[in-house]
XYZ file of C-alpha atoms in Angstrom:
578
model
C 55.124 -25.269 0.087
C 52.444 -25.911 -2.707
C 50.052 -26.316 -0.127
C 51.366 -22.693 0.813
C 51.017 -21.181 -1.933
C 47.770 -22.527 -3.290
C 46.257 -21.035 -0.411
C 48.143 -17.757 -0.985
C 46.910 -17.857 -4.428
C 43.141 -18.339 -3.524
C 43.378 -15.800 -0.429
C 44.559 -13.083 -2.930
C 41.452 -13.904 -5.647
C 39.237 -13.925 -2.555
C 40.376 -10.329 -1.564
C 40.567 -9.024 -4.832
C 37.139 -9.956 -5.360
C 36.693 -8.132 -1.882
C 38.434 -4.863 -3.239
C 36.988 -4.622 -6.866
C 34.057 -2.463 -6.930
C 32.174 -4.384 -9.386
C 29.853 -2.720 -12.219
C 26.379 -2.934 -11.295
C 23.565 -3.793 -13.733
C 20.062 -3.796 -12.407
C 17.513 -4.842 -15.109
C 13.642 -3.392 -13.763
C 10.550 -5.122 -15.568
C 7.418 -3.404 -15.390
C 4.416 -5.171 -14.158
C 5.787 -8.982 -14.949
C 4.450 -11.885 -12.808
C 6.681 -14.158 -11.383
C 4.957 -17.076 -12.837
C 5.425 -15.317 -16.564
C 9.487 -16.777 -16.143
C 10.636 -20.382 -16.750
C 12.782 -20.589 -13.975
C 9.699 -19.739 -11.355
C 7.683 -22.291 -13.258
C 6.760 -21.398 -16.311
C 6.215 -24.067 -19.212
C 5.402 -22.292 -22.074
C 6.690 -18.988 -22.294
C 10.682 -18.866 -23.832
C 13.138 -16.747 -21.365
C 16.399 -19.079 -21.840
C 18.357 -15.782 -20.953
C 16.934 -14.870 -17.817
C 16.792 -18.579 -16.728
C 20.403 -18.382 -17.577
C 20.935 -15.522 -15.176
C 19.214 -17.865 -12.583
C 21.228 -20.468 -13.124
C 24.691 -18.528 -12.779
C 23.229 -16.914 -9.591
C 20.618 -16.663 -6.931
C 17.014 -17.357 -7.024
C 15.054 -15.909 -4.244
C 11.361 -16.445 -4.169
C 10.440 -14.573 -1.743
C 11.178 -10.947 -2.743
C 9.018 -8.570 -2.458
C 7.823 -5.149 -4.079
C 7.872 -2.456 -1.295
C 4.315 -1.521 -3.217
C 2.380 -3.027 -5.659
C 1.905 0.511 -7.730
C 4.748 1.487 -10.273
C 5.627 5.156 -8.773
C 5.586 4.376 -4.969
C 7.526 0.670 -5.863
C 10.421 2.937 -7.740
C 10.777 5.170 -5.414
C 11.477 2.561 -2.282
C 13.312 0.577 -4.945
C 16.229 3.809 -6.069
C 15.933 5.334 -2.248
C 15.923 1.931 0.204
C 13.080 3.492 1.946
C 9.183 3.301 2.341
C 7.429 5.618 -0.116
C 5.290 6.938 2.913
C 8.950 8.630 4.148
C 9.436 10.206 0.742
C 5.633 11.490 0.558
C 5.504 9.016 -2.710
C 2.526 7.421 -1.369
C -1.303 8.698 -2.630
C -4.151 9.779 -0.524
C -6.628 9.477 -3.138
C -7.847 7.142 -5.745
C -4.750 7.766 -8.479
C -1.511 6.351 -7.194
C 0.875 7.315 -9.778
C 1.680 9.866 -11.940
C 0.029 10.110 -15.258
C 1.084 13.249 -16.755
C 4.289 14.493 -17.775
C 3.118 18.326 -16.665
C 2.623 16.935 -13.228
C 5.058 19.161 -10.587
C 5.406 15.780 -7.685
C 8.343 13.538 -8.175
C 10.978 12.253 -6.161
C 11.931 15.155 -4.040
C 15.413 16.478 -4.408
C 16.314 15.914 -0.883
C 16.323 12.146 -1.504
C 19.081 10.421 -1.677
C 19.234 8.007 -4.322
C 21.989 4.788 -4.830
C 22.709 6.156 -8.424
C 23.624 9.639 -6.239
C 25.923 7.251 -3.606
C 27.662 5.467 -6.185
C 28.192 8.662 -8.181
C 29.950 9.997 -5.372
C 32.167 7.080 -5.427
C 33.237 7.691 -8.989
C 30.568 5.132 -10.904
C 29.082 6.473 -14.288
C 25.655 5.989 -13.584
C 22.948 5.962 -16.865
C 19.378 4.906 -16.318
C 17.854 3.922 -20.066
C 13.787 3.068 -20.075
C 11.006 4.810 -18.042
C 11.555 6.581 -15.373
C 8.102 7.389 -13.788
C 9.029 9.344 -10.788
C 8.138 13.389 -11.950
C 10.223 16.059 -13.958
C 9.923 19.391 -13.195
C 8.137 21.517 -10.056
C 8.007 24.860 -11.334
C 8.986 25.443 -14.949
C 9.183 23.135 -17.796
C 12.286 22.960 -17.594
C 13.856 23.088 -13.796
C 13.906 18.819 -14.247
C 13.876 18.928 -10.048
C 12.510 15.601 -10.631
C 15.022 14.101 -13.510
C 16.935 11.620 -13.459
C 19.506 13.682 -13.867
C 18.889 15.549 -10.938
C 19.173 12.040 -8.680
C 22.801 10.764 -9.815
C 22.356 9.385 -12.889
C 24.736 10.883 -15.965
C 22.855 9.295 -18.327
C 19.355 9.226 -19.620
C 17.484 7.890 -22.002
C 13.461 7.044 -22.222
C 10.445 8.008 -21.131
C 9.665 10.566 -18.507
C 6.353 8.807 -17.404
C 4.871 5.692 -17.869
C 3.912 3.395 -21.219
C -0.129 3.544 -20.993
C -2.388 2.317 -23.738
C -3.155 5.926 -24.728
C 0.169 6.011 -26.103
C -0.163 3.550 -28.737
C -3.314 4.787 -30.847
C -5.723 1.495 -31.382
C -5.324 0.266 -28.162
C -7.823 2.224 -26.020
C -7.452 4.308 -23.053
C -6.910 4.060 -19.188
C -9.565 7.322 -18.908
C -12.217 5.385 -20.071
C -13.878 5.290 -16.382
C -13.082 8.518 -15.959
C -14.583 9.720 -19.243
C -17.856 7.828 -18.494
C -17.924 9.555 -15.134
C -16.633 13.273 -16.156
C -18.369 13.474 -20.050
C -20.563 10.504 -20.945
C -22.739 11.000 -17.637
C -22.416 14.913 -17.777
C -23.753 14.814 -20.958
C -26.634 12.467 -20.557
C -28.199 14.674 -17.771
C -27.754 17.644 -20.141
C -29.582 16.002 -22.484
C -32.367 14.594 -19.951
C -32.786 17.918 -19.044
C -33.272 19.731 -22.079
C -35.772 17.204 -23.572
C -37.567 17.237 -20.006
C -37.695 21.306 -20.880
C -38.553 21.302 -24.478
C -41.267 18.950 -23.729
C -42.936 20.989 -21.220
C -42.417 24.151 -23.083
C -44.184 22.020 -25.440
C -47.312 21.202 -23.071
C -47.100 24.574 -21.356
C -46.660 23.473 -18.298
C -43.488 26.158 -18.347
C -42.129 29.083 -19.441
C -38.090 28.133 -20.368
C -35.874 31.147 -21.841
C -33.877 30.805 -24.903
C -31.157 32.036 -22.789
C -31.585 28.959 -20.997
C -31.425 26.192 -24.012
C -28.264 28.291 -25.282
C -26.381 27.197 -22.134
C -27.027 24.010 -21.606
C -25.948 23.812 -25.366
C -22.686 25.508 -24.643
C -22.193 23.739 -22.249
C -22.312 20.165 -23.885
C -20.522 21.244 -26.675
C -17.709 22.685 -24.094
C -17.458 19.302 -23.005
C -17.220 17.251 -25.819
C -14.520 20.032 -27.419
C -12.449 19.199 -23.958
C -13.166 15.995 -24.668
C -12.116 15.661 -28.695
C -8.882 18.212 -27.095
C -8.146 15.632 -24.657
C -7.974 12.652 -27.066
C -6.476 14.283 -29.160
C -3.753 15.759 -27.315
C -2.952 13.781 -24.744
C -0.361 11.214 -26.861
C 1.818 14.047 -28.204
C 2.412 15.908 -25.170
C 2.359 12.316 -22.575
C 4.132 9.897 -24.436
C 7.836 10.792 -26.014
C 11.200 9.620 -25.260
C 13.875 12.120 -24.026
C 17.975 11.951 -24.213
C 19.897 13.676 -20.908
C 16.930 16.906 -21.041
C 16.132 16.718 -24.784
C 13.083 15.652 -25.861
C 14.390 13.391 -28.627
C 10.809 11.642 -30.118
C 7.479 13.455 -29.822
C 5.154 11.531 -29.719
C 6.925 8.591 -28.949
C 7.361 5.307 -31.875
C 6.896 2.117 -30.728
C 9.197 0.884 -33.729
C 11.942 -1.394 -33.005
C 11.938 0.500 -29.188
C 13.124 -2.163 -27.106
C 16.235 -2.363 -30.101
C 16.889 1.198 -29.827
C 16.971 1.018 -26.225
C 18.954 -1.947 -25.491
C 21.568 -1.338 -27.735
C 22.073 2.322 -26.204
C 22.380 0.356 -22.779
C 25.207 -1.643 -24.613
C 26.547 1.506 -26.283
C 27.180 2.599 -22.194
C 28.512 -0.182 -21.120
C 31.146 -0.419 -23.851
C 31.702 3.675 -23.345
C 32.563 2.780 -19.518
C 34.424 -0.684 -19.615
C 37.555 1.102 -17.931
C 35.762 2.055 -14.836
C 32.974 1.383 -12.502
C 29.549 1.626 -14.285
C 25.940 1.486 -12.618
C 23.396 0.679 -15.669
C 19.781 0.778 -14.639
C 17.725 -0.841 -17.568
C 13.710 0.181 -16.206
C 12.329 -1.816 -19.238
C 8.725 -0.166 -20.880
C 7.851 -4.128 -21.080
C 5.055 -5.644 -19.869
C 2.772 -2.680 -18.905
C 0.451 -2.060 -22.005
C 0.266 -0.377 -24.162
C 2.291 -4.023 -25.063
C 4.753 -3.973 -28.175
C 7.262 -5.911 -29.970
C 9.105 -5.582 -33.170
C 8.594 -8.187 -36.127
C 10.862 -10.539 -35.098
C 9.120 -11.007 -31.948
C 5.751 -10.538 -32.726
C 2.799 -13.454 -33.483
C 5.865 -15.858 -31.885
C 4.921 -16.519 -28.804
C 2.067 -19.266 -27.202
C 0.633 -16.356 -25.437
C -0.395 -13.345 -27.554
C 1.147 -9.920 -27.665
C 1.728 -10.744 -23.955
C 4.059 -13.206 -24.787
C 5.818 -11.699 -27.171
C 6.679 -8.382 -25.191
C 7.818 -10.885 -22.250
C 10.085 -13.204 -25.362
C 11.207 -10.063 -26.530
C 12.413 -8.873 -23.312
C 14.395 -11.878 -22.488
C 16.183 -11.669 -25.555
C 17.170 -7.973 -24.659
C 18.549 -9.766 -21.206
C 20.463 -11.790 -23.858
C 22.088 -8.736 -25.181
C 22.989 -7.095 -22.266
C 24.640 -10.748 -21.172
C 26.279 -10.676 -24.762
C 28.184 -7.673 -24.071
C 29.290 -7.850 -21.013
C 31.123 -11.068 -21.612
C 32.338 -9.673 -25.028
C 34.461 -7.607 -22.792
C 35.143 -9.400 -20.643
C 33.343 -7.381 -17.242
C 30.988 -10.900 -16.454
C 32.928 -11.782 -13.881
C 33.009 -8.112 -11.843
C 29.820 -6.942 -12.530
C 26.622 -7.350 -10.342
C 23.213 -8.437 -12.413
C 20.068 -7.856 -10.525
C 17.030 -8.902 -12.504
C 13.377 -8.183 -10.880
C 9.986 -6.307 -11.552
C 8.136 -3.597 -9.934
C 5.502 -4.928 -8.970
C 2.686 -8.329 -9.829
C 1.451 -8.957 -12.871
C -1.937 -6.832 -13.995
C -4.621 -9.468 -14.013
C -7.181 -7.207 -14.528
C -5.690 -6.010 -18.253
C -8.131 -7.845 -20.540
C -9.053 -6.099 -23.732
C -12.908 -5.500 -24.642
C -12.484 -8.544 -27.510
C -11.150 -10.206 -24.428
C -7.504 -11.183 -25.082
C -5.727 -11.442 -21.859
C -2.920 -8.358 -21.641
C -1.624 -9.200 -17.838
C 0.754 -11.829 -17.132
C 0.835 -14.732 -14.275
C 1.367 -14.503 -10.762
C 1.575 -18.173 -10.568
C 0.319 -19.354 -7.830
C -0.094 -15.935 -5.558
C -3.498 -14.536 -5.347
C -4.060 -10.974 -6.510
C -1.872 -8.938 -8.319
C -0.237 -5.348 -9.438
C -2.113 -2.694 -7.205
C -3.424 -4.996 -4.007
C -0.679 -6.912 -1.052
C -1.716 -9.913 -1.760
C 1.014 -12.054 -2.723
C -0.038 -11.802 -6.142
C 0.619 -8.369 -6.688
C 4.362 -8.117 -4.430
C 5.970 -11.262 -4.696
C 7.848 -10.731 -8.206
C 11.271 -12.169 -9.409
C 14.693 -11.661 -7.777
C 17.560 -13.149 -9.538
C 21.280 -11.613 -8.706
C 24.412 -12.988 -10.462
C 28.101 -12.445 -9.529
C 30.175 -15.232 -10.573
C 33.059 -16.282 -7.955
C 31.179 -14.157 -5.723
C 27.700 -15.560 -5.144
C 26.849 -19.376 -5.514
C 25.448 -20.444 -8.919
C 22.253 -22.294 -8.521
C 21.307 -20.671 -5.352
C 17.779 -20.419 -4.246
C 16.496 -18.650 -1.517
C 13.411 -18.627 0.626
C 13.784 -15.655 2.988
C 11.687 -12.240 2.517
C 13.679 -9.702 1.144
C 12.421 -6.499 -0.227
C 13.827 -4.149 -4.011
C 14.277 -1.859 -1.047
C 17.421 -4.046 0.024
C 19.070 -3.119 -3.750
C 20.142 0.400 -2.359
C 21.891 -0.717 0.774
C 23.666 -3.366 -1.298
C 24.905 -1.747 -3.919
C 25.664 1.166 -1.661
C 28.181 -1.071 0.547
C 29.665 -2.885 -2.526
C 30.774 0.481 -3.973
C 32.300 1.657 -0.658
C 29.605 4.603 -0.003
C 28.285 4.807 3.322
C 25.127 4.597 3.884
C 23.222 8.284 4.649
C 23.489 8.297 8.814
C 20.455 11.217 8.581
C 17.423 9.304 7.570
C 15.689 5.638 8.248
C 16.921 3.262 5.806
C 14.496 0.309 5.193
C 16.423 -1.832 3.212
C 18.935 -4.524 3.918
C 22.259 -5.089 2.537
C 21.700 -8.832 0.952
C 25.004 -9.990 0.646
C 25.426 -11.679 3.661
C 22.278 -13.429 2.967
C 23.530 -14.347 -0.843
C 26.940 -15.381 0.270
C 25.854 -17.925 2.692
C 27.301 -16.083 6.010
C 23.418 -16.053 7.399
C 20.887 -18.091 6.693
C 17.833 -15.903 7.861
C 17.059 -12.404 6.409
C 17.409 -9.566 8.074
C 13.834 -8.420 7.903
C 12.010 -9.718 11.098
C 9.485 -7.281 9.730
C 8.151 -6.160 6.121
C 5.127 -3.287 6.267
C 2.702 -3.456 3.238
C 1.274 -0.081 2.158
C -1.612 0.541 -0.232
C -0.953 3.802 -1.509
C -0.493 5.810 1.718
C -2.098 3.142 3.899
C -0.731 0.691 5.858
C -2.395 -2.202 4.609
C -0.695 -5.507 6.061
C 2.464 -6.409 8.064
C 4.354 -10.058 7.364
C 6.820 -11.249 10.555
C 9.376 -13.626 10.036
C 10.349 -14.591 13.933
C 14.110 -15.551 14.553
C 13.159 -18.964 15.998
C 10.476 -20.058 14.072
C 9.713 -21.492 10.065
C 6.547 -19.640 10.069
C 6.224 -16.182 8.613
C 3.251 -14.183 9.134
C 1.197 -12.074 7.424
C -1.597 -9.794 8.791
C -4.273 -7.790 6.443
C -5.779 -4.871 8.221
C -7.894 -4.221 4.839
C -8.112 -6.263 1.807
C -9.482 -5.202 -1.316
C -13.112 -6.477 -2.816
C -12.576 -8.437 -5.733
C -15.318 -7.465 -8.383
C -17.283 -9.671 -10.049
C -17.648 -11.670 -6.978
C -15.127 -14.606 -6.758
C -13.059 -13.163 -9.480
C -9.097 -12.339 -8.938
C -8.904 -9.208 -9.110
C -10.850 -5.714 -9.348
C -12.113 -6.141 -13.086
C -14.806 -3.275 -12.553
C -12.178 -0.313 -11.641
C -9.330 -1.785 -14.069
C -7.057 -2.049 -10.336
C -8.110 -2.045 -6.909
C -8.223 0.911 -4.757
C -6.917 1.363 -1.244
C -9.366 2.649 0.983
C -13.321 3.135 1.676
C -16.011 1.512 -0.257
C -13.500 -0.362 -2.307
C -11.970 -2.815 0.546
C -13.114 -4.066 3.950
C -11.470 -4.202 7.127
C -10.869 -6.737 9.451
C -10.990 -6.896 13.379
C -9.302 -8.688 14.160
C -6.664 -8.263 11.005
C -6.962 -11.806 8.289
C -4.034 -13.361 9.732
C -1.896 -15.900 7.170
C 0.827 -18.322 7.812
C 2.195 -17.912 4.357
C 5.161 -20.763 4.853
C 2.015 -22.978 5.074
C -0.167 -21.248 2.771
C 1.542 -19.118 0.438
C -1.617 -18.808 -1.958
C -3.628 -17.017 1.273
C -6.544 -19.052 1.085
C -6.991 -19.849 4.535
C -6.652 -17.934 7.288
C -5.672 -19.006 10.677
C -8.041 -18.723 13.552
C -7.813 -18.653 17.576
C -9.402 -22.144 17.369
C -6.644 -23.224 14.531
C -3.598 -21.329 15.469
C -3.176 -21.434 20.041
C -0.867 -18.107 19.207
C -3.097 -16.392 17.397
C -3.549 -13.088 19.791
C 0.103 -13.364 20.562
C 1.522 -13.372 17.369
C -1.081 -10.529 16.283
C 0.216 -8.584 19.749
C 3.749 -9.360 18.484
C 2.918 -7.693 15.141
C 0.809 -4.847 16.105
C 4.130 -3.865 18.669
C 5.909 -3.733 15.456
C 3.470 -1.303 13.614
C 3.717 0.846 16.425
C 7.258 1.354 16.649
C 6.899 1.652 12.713
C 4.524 4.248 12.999
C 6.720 6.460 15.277
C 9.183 6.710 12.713
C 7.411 7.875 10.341
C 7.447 11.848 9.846
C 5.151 14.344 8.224
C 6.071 14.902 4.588
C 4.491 17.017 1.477
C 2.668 14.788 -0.644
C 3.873 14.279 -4.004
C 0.928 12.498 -5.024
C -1.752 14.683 -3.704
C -4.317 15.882 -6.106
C -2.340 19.254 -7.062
C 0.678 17.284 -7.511
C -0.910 14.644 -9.924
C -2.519 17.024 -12.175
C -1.729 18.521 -15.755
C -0.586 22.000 -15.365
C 0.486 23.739 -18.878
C 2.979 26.100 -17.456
C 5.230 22.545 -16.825
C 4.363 20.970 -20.845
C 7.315 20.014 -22.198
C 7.005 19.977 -25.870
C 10.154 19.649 -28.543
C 8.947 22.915 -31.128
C 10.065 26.177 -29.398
C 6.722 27.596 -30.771
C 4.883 24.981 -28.852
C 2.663 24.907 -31.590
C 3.505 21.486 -32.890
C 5.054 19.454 -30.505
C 6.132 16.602 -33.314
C 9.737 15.936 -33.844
C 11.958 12.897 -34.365
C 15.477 13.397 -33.306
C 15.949 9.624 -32.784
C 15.343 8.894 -36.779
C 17.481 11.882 -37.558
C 20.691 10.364 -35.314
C 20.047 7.129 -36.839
C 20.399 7.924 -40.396
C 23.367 10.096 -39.290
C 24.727 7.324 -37.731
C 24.460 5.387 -40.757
């Protein structure tokens, strides 16, 4: 009879477990390496709370960005699907948007998991950067918002942290302004000495008319130039509130504080019913920050301390939710959006970018480096503490699992490319359920990795890899990031073929005279791009050159007059809070 009703007893907490809808909390770095976290390695950098999470949970090492660019890697990451389908994918040099008057984004007809779980009665908030457009037509349609994709709730940035933001700490337009002012102006000034001199020996005849415009002209571009510096922080980098712009421009002060403890403000708001919190953290892309208690702490510069300080954040969020008691029915997913940026070293030469460990590469290239970023889930009672798990799976895979655990089905009209991972986390298979991962640079298919059913080995297949620059270096440290197509990589024929269970750093590929199934397996794989390909359907680009650029009509600025477009709402609710 005890026997009985023990087994009652755990066959009831078993399918309550089954019925709760748990909250879901999915915590997004930006740009973090997997080797910048103690529990993938790490002996010097202090993240006891996200270790923590590993240690309550599952560890896989193995997951994988579905792009190593931050717009295209959010967009597979909130839809489940390949940025190509969504036309989130770039043509051209620029991969991601850099404006907040752009008019691409996420198009509306996306379907997004905060939109599925809305539908199934969640409140949904996503607090931190967003980086996936705002408006199309108007400044303020918000086609793009958050808002306008299932979330209730917003709070952050629009676009994307960039060192422009934070005055001191340079500029990611400095190629750009070499190329578009700098060299512009040093053939204007060529020319007019080459003129004045022979004017000077006779040798020709020049007009005044002539000498005016060229002057004009320079001075046109070094106004647009002293406009552009000058303007571009205000009206790029402020923090908004639902569709208010609450900050303008935006205060690095105590940020990550303010933010985290309007992420706990939510959760405590919506601790009677199903919540979805998406925390997109500003930390680790530069411009890097930390408030005083963080800052000068760590062993590894302001780097360190933006990585220390977002741990302790992880802390908070942890803090709460077993303050209320939700730990054991909420969902933690904790992962990046890419590799760390190797190639972010200042001029004085202090080191910005974080580790990739042991993976070649990094952010913006398919090596290893730059897609192979943490994956830690927690569930107590539900998944295994102390887990760890060596299969590919892809951020894609968060949509279809969050999707299923909150009872929405999944959308029956359009390709979904992720995989629901509980099966995988619980134990009930052992292999993932991607026999096949495709690796796009930017709108490019740039390698394929196979996992076969009956095999250890899992393959990986460059068509193109990128050249490093300076020779032997890791990484593109001429452009800032590597690019994704002519001049800047080089193809292979056959493709660079890796067995990356043998050689996960990719430092030596296989061969027909080292590997007997070399063609086949490259046959096998090239089967698989092909029915790939056929799936894929014609889109609009929302990263084409029109899309990417700043158009005035779509400014968002927080004075009506658009005059000044300076305000501080966020100090304003504070001291009314107070």
């Amino acid at each position: 009879m005890r026997i009985r009703l023990v087994l009652l007893s755990f066959l009831s907490v078993a399918q309550s477990h089954a019925a709760t809808r748990p909250n879901l909390v999915l915590l997004l770095a930006d740009d973090l390496g997997i080797g910048d976290l103690g529990c993938y390695g790490n002996k010097t950098l202090r993240t006891p709370n996200i270790d923590r999470l590993a240690e309550g949970g599952v560890k896989l090492t193995q997951h994988l960005a579905a792009s190593p660019l931050c717009t295209p890697s959010r967009a597979a990451f909130m839809t489940g699907r390949y940025p190509i389908r969504s036309g989130m994918a770039s043509e051209f040099l620029v991969g991601v948007y850099l404006f907040s008057a752009s008019s691409g984004g996420l198009p509306t007809s996306e379907i997004t998991f905060a939109k599925l779980l809305k539908g199934q009665g969640y409140s949904t908030a996503l607090i931190g950067k967003w980086h996936l457009g705002t408006n199309c037509h108007n400044k303020s349609d918000f086609c793009h918002h958050p808002l306008s994709h299932g979330f209730d709730y917003f709070h952050g940035i629009p676009v994307t942290n960039l060192r422009d933001c934070k005055p001191g700490e340079g500029s990611v337009f400095t190629r750009g302004i070499r190329l578009l002012v700098f060299i512009p102006l040093q053939i204007i000034a060529v020319t007019l000495l080459t003129m004045v001199v022979l004017k000077y020996l006779g040798l020709v005849r020049v007009p005044p008319l002539v000498f005016f415009s060229l002057l004009c002209l320079a001075a046109m571009i070094l106004g647009l130039l002293v406009c552009f510096l000058h303007y571009f922080r205000p009206l790029n980098c402020f923090l908004m509130r639902n569709h208010e712009i609450t900050q303008q421009p935006l205060s690095y002060d105590n940020l990550m504080q303010r933010l985290v403890a309007d992420a706990a403000q939510f959760i405590r708001r919506n601790a009677e019913k199903p919540f979805l919190l998406v925390l997109s953290y500003l930390h680790v892309h530069t411009a890097l920050f930390s408030s005083k208690d963080f800052a000068g702490k760590s062993k590894h510069g302001a780097y360190g301390d933006a990585v220390e300080e977002m741990d302790w954040s992880v802390g908070q969020i942890l803090k709460v939710l077993d303050e209320l008691k939700l730990a054991n029915n909420t969902l933690i997913y904790f992962s990046s959006d890419q590799g760390a940026h190797v190639e972010e070293v200042t001029p004085k030469g202090e080191v910005h970018g974080g580790s990739n460990g042991i993976y070649k590469g990094g952010k913006a290239n398919n090596w290893e480096g730059g897609i192979r970023v943490p994956g830690i889930l927690r569930w107590p009672g539900v998944i295994q503490a102390g887990l760890e798990i060596d299969e590919p799976t892809s951020n894609m895979d968060v949509f279809p699992t969050v999707a299923t655990l909150a009872g929405a089905p999944l959308p029956e009209d359009r390709i979904i490319d992720g995989r629901d991972l509980m099966p995988l986390l619980q134990g009930k298979t052992q292999h993932s359920d991607h026999e096949f991962l495709f690796h796009y640079c930017n709108f490019y298919l740039n390698a394929v990795r196979w996992r076969p059913r009956n095999s250890t080995s899992i393959w990986k297949a460059f068509f193109f890899t990128p050249k490093f620059s300076p020779e032997g270096a890791n990484g593109c440290f001429s452009t800032h990031v590597c690019f994704c197509h002519g001049h800047s990589v080089s193809y292979h024929h056959p493709p660079l073929l890796f067995d990356i269970s043998k050689d996960p750093t990719e430092r030596n590929p296989v061969t027909p005279a080292t590997e007997p199934r070399f063609q086949e397996v490259l046959d096998t794989m090239q089967q698989a791009v092909d029915r790939h390909t056929k799936t894929l359907k014609a889109v609009p680009n929302q990263l084409s050159l029109g899309n990417i650029v700043w158009k005035p009509w779509l400014q968002m600025c927080c004075s009506p007059s658009g005059l000044s477009c300076q305000c501080d709402r966020e100090k304003q609710a504070r001291r009314a809070s107070h």
